XYZ file of N, CA and C in Angstrom:
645
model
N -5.710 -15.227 -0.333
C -6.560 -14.203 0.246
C -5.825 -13.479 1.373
N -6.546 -12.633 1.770
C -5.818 -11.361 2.384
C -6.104 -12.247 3.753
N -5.058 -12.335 4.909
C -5.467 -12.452 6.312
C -6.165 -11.137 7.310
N -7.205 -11.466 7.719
C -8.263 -11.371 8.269
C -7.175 -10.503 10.008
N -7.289 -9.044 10.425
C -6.713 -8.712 11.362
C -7.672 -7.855 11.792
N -6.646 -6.653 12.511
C -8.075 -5.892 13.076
C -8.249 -4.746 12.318
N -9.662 -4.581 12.771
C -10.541 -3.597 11.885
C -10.406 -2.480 11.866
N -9.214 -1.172 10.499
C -8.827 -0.001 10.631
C -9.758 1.059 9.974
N -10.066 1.715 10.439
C -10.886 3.105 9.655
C -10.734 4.484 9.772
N -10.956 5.134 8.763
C -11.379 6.200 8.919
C -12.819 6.889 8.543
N -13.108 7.531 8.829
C -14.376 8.174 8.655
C -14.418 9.592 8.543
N -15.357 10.027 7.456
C -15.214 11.381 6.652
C -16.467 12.297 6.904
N -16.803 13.217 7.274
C -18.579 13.404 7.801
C -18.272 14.607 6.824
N -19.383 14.827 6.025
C -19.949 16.570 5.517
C -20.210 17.380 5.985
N -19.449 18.192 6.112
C -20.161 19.630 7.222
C -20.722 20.831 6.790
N -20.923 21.887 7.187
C -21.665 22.755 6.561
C -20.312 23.738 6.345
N -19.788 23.701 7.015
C -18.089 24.560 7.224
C -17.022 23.553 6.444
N -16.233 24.361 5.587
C -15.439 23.565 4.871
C -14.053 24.159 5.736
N -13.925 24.871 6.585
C -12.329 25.495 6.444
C -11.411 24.742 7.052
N -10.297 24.106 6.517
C -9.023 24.246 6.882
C -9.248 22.262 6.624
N -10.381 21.808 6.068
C -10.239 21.092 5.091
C -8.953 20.764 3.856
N -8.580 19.502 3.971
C -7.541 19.557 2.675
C -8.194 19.060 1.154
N -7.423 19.348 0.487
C -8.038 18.907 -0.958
C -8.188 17.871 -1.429
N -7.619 16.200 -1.059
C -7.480 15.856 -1.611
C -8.885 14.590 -0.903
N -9.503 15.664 -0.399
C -10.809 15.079 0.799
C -12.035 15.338 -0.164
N -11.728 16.226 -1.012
C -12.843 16.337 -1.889
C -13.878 17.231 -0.778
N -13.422 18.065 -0.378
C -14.554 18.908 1.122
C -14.807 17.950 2.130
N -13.958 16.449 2.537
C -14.944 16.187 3.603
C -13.608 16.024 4.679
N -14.136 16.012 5.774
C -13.561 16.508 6.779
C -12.867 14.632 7.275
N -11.776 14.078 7.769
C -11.777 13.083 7.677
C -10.490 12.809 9.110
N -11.536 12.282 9.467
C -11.505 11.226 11.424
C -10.537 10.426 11.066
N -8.841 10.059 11.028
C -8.364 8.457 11.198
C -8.422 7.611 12.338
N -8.731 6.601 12.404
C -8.318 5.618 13.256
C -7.024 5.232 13.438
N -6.892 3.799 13.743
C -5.122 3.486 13.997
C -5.099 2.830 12.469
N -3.946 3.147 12.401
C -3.122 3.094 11.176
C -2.616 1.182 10.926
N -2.420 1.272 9.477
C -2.690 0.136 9.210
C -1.767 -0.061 8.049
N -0.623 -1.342 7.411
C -0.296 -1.119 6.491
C -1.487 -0.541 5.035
N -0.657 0.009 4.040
C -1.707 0.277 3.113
C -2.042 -0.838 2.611
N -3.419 -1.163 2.109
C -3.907 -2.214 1.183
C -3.429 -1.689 -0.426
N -3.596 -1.053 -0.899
C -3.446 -0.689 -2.179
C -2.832 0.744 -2.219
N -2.198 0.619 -3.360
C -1.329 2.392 -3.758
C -2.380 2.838 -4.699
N -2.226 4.120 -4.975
C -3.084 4.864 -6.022
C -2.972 4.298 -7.027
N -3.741 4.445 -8.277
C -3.795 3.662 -9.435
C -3.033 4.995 -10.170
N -2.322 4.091 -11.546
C -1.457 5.350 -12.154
C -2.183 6.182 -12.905
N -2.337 7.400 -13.525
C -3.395 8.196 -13.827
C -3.288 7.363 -15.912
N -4.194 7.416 -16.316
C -4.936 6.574 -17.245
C -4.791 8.330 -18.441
N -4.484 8.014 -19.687
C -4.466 8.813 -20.727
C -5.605 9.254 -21.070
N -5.438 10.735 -21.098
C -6.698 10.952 -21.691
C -6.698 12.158 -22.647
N -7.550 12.521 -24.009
C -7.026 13.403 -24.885
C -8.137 14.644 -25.153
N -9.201 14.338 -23.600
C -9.474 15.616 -23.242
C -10.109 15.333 -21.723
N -10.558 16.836 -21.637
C -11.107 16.920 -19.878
C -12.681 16.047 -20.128
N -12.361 14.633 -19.105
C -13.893 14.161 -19.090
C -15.050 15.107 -18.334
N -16.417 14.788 -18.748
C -17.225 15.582 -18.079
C -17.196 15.203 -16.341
N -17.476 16.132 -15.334
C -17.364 15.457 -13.949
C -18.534 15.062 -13.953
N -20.012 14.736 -14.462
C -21.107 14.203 -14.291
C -21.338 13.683 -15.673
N -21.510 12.095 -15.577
C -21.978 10.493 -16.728
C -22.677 11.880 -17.600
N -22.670 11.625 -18.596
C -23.956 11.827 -19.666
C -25.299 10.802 -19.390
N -26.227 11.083 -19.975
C -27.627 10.027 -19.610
C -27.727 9.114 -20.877
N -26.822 9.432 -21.481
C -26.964 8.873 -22.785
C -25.474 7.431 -22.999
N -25.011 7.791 -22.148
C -23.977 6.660 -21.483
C -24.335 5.253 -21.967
N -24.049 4.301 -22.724
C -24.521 2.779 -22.309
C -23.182 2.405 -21.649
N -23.415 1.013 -21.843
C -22.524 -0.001 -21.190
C -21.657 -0.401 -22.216
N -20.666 -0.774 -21.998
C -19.499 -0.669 -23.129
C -19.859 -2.162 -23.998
N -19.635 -2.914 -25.267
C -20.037 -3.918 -25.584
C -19.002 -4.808 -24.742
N -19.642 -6.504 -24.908
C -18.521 -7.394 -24.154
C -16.757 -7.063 -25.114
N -16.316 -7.048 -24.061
C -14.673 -6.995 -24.571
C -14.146 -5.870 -24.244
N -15.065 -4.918 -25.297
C -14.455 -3.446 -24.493
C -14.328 -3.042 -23.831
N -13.512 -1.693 -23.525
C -13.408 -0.927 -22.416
C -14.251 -0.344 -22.014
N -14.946 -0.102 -21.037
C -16.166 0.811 -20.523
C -15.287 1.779 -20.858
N -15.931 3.180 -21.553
C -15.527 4.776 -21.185
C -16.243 5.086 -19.893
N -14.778 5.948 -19.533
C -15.274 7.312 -18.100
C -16.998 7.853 -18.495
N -17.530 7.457 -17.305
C -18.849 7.751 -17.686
C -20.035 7.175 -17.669
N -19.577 5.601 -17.737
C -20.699 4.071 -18.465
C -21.440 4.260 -17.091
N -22.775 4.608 -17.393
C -23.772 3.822 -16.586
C -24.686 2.310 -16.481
N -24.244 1.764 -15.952
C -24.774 0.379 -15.984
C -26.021 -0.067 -14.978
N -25.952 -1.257 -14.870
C -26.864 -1.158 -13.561
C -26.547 -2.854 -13.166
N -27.016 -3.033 -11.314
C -26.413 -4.441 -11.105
C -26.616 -5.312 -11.740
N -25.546 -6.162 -11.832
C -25.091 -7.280 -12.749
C -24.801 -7.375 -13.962
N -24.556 -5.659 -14.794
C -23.606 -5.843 -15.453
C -22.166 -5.510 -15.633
N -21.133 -6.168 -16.463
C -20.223 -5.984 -16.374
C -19.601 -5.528 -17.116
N -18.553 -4.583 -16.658
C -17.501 -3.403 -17.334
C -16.036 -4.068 -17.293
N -15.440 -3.690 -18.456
C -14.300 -4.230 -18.835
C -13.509 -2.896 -18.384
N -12.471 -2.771 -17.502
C -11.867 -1.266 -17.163
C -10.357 -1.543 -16.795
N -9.661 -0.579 -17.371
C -8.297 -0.502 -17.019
C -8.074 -0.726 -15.710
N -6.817 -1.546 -15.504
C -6.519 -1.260 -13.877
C -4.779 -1.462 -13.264
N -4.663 -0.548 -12.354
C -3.197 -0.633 -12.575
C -3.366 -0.720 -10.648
N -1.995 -1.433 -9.998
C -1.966 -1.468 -8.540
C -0.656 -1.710 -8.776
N -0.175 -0.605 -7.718
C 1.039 -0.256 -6.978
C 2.170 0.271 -8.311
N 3.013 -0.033 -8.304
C 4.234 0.347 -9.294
C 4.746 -0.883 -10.557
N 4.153 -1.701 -10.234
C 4.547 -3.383 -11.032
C 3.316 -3.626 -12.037
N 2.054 -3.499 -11.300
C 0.980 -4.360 -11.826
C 0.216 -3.913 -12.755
N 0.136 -4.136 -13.840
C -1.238 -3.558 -14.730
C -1.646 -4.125 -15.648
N -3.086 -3.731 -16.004
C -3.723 -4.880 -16.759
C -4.726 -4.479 -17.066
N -5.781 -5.396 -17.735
C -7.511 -5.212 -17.781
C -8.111 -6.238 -16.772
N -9.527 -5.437 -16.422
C -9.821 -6.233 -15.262
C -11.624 -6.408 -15.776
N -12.589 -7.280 -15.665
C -13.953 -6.621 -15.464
C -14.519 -7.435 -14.371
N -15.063 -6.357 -14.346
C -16.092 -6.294 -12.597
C -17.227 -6.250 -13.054
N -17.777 -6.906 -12.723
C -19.684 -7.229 -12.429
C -20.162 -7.137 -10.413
N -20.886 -6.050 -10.611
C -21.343 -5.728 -9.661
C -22.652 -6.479 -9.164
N -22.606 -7.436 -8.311
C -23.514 -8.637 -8.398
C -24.340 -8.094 -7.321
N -24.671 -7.296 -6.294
C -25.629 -6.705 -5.333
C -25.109 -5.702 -4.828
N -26.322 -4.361 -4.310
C -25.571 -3.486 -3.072
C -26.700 -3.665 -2.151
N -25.996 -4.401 -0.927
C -26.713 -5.084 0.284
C -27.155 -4.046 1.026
N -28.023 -3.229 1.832
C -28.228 -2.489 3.000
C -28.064 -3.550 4.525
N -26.938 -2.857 5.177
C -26.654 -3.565 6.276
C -28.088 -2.944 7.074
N -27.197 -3.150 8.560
C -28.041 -2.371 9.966
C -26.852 -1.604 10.678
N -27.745 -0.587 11.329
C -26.840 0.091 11.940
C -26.473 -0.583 12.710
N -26.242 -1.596 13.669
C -25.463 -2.434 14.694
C -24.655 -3.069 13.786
N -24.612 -3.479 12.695
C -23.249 -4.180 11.965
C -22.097 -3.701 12.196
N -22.150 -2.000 12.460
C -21.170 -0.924 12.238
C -20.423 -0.484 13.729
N -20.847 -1.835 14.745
C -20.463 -1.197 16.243
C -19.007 -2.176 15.933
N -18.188 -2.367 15.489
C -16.767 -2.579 15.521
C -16.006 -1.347 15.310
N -16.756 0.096 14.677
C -16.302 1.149 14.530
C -16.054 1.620 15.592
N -17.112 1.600 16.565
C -17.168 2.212 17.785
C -18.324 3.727 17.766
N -17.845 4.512 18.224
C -18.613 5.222 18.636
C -18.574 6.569 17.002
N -17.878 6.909 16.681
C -18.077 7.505 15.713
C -18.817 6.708 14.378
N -18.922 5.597 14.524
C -19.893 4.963 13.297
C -21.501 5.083 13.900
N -21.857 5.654 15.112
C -23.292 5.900 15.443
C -23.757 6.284 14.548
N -25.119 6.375 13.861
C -26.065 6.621 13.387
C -25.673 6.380 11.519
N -24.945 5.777 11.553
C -24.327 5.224 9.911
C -25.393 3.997 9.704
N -25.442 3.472 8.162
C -26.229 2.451 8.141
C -25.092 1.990 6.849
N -24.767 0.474 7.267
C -23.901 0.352 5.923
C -24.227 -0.182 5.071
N -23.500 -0.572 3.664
C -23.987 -1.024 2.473
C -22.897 -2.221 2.247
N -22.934 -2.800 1.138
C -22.474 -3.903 1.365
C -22.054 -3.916 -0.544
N -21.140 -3.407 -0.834
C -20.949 -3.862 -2.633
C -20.175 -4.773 -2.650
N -21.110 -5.881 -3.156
C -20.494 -7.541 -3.654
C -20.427 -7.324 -5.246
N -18.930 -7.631 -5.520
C -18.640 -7.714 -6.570
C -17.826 -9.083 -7.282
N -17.737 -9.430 -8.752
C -16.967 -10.677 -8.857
C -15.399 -10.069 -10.372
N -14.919 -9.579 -9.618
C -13.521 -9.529 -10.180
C -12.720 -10.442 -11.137
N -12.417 -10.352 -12.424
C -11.752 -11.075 -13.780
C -10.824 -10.790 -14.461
N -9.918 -11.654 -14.244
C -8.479 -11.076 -15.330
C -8.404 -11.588 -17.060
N -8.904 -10.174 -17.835
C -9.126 -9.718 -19.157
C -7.864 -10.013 -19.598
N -6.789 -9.215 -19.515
C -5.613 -9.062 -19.753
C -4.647 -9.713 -19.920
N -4.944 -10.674 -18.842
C -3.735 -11.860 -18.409
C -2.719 -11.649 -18.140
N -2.484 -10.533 -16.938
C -0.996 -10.283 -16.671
C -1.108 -10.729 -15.571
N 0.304 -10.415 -14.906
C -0.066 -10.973 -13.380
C -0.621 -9.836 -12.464
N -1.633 -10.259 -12.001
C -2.526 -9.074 -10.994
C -2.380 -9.698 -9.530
N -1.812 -10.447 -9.373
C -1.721 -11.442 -7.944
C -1.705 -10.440 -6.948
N -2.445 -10.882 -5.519
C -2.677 -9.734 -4.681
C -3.048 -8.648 -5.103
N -3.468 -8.115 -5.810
C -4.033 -6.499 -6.056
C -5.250 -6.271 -5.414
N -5.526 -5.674 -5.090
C -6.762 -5.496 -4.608
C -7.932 -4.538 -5.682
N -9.065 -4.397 -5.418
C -9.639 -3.096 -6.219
C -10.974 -2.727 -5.235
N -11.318 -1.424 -4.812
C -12.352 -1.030 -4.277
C -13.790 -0.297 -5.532
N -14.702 -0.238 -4.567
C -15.584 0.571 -5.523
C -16.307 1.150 -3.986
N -16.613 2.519 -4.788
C -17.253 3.259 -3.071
C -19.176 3.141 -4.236
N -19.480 3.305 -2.825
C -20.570 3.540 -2.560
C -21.481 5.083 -2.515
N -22.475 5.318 -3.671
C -22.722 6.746 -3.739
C -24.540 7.049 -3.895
N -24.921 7.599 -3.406
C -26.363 8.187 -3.285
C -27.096 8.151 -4.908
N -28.074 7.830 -4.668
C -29.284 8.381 -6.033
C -28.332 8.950 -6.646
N -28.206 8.593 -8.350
C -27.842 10.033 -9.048
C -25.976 10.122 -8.989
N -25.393 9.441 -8.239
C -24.237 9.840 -7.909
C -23.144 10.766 -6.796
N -24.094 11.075 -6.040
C -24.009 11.937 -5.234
C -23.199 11.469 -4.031
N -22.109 11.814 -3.250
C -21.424 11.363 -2.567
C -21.991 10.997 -1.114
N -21.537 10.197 -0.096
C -22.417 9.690 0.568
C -22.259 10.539 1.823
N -20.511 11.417 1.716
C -19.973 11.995 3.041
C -19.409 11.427 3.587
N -19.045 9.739 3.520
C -18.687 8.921 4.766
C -17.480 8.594 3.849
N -16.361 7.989 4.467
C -15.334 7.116 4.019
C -14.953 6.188 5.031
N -14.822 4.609 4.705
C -14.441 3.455 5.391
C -13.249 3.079 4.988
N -12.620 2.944 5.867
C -11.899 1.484 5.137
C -11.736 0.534 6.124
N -11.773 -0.278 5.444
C -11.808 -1.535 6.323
C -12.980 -2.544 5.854
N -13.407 -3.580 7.133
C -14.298 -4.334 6.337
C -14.747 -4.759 7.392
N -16.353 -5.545 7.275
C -16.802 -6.219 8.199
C -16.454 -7.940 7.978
N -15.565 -8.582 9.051
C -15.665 -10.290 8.598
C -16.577 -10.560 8.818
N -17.279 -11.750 7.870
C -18.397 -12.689 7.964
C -19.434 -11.815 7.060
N -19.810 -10.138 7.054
C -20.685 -9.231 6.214
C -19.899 -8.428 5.323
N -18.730 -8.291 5.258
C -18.347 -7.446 4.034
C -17.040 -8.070 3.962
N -16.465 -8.544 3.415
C -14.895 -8.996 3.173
C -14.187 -8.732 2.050
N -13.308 -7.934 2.687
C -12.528 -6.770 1.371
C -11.530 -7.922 1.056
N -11.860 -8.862 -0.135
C -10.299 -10.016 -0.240
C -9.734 -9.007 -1.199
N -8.658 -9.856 -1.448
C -7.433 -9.447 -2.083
C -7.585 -10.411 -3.106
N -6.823 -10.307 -4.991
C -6.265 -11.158 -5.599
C -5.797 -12.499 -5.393
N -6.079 -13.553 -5.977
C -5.176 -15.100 -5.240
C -4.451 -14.935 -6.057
N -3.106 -15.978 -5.427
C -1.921 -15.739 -6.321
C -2.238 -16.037 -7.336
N -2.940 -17.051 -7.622
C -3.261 -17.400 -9.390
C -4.006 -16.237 -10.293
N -4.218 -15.263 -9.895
C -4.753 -14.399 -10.338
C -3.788 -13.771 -11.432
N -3.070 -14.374 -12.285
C -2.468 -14.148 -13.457
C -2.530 -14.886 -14.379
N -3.787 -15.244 -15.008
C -4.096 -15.668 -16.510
C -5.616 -15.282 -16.851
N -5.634 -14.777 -18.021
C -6.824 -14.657 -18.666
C -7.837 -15.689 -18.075
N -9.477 -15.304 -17.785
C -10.276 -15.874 -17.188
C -10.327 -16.021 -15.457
N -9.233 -15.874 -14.818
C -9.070 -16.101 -13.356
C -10.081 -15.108 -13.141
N -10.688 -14.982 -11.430
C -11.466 -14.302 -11.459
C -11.977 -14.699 -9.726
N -12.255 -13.647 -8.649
C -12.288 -13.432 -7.129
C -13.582 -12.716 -6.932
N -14.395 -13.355 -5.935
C -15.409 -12.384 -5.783
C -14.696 -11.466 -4.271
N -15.272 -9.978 -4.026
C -15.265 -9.391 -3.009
C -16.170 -8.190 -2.406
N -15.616 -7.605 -1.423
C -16.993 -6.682 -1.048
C -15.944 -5.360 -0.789
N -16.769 -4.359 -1.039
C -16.439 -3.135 -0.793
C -17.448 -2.302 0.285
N -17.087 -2.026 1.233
C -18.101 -1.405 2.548
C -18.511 0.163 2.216
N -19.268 0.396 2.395
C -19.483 1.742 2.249
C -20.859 2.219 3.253
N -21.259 3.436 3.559
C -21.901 3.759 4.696
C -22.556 5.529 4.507
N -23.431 5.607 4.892
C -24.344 6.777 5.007
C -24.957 6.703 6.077
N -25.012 7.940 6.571
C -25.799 8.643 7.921
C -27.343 9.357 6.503
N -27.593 9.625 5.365
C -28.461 10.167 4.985
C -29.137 9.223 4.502
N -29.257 9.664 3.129
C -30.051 8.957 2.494
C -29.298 7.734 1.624
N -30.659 6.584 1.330
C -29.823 5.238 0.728
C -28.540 4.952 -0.081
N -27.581 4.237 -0.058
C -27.286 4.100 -1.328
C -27.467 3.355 -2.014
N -27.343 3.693 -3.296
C -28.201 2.967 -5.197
C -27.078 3.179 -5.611
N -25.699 3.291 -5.744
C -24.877 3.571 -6.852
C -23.198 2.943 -5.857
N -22.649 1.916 -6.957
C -21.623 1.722 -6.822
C -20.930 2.274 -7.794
N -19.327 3.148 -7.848
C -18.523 3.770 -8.370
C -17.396 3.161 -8.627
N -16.547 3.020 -9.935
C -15.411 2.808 -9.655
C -14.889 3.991 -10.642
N -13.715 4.538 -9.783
C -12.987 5.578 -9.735
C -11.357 5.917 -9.780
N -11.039 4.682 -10.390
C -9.820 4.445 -10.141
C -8.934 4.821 -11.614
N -7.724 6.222 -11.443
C -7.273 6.490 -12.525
C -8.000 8.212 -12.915
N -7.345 8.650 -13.485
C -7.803 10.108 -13.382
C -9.097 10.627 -14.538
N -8.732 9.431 -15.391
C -10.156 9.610 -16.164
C -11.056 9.065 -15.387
N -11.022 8.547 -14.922
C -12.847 7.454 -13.950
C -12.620 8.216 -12.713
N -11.143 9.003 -12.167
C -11.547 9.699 -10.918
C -12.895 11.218 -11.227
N -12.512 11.394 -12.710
C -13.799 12.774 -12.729
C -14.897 12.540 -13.458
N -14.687 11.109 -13.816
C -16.139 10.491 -14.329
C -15.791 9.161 -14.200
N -16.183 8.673 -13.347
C -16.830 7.065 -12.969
C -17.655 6.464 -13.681
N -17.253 5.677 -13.670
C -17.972 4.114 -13.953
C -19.485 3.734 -13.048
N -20.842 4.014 -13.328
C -21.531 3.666 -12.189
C -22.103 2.295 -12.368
N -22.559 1.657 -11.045
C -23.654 0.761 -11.409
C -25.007 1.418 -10.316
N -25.773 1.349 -11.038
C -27.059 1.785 -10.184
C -28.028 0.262 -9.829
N -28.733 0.155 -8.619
C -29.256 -0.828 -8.205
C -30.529 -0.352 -8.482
């Protein structure tokens, strides 16, 4: 497991003014904190043999056991998606994630942020992570953000984690044989309204259509 240091973030707010915004913010305007090695590199972009839709179809199921979820699968907590996954330049594989709760913190959970996490309320996605594939995935990490009714983005971006209420682990080294398998949490946070929807987004097909689970 990952050792436990201090707590790095950034934070992303929605504004009504987009200018001088960069792109790769998706419009949101984004606060860093102190800097931190990276936890994870981008995932490598995933084949695809046309443009996915940027919003699930309603007609979406859940992929059968084994398969691959397609860009798109709407599920809901506690079930699980079988999904490509690749970390850093070495690692890749199949992974499935079962999204086992999305917790509503309190806004005082969020005072390690300091003063720019005022009026945030956080969420808490507990998930239990499985190696499909059986390659070696050791240390990899994987996130899933946190998104409004419907899919809708929340405005906020974290990283980091709360110890003892949200703990972002990492892969154990044994995490290279078919069946291994880590539970972890992914933090996520809104100043609006609730969130109901965990995302995973990782790879350029699931970056313009995700994977949801709705609570």
């Amino acid at each position: 497991m990952i050792r436990k240091g201090r707590i790095v973030f950034a934070v992303a707010l929605t504004t009504a003014l987009g200018l001088g915004l960069t792109a790769c913010n998706d419009g949101e305007d984004e606060v860093t904190g102190q800097e931190s090695p990276s936890a994870s590199a981008p995932a490598s972009p995933a084949p695809s043999s046309e443009s996915p839709s940027a919003e699930p179809s309603d007609d979406t199921s859940a992929a059968p056991g084994g398969d691959v979820a397609a860009p798109g699968t709407k599920l809901k907590v506690g079930d699980r998606a079988v999904l490509p996954f690749t970390y850093g330049t070495s690692k890749e594989g199949t992974v499935a994630v079962t999204v086992t709760a999305i917790e509503k913190g309190t806004e005082a959970d969020m005072s390690p942020f300091g003063e720019k996490a005022k009026g945030m309320t956080p969420y808490y996605i507990r998930m239990k992570v499985e190696n499909v594939g059986g390659t070696d995935l050791s240390y990899s990490s994987l996130r899933l953000r946190g998104k409004l009714a419907g899919g809708a983005p929340t405005g906020v971006i974290l990283i980091g984690d709360l110890p003892g209420k949200c703990d972002s682990e990492s892969a154990p080294r044994d995490f290279t044989t078919k069946g291994a398998s880590y539970e972890t949490c992914s933090l996520s946070a809104t100043k609006t309204d609730p969130i109901a929807v965990a995302s995973f987004e990782e790879g350029d097909a699931y970056s313009d259509s995700p994977v949801l689970w709705t609570s």
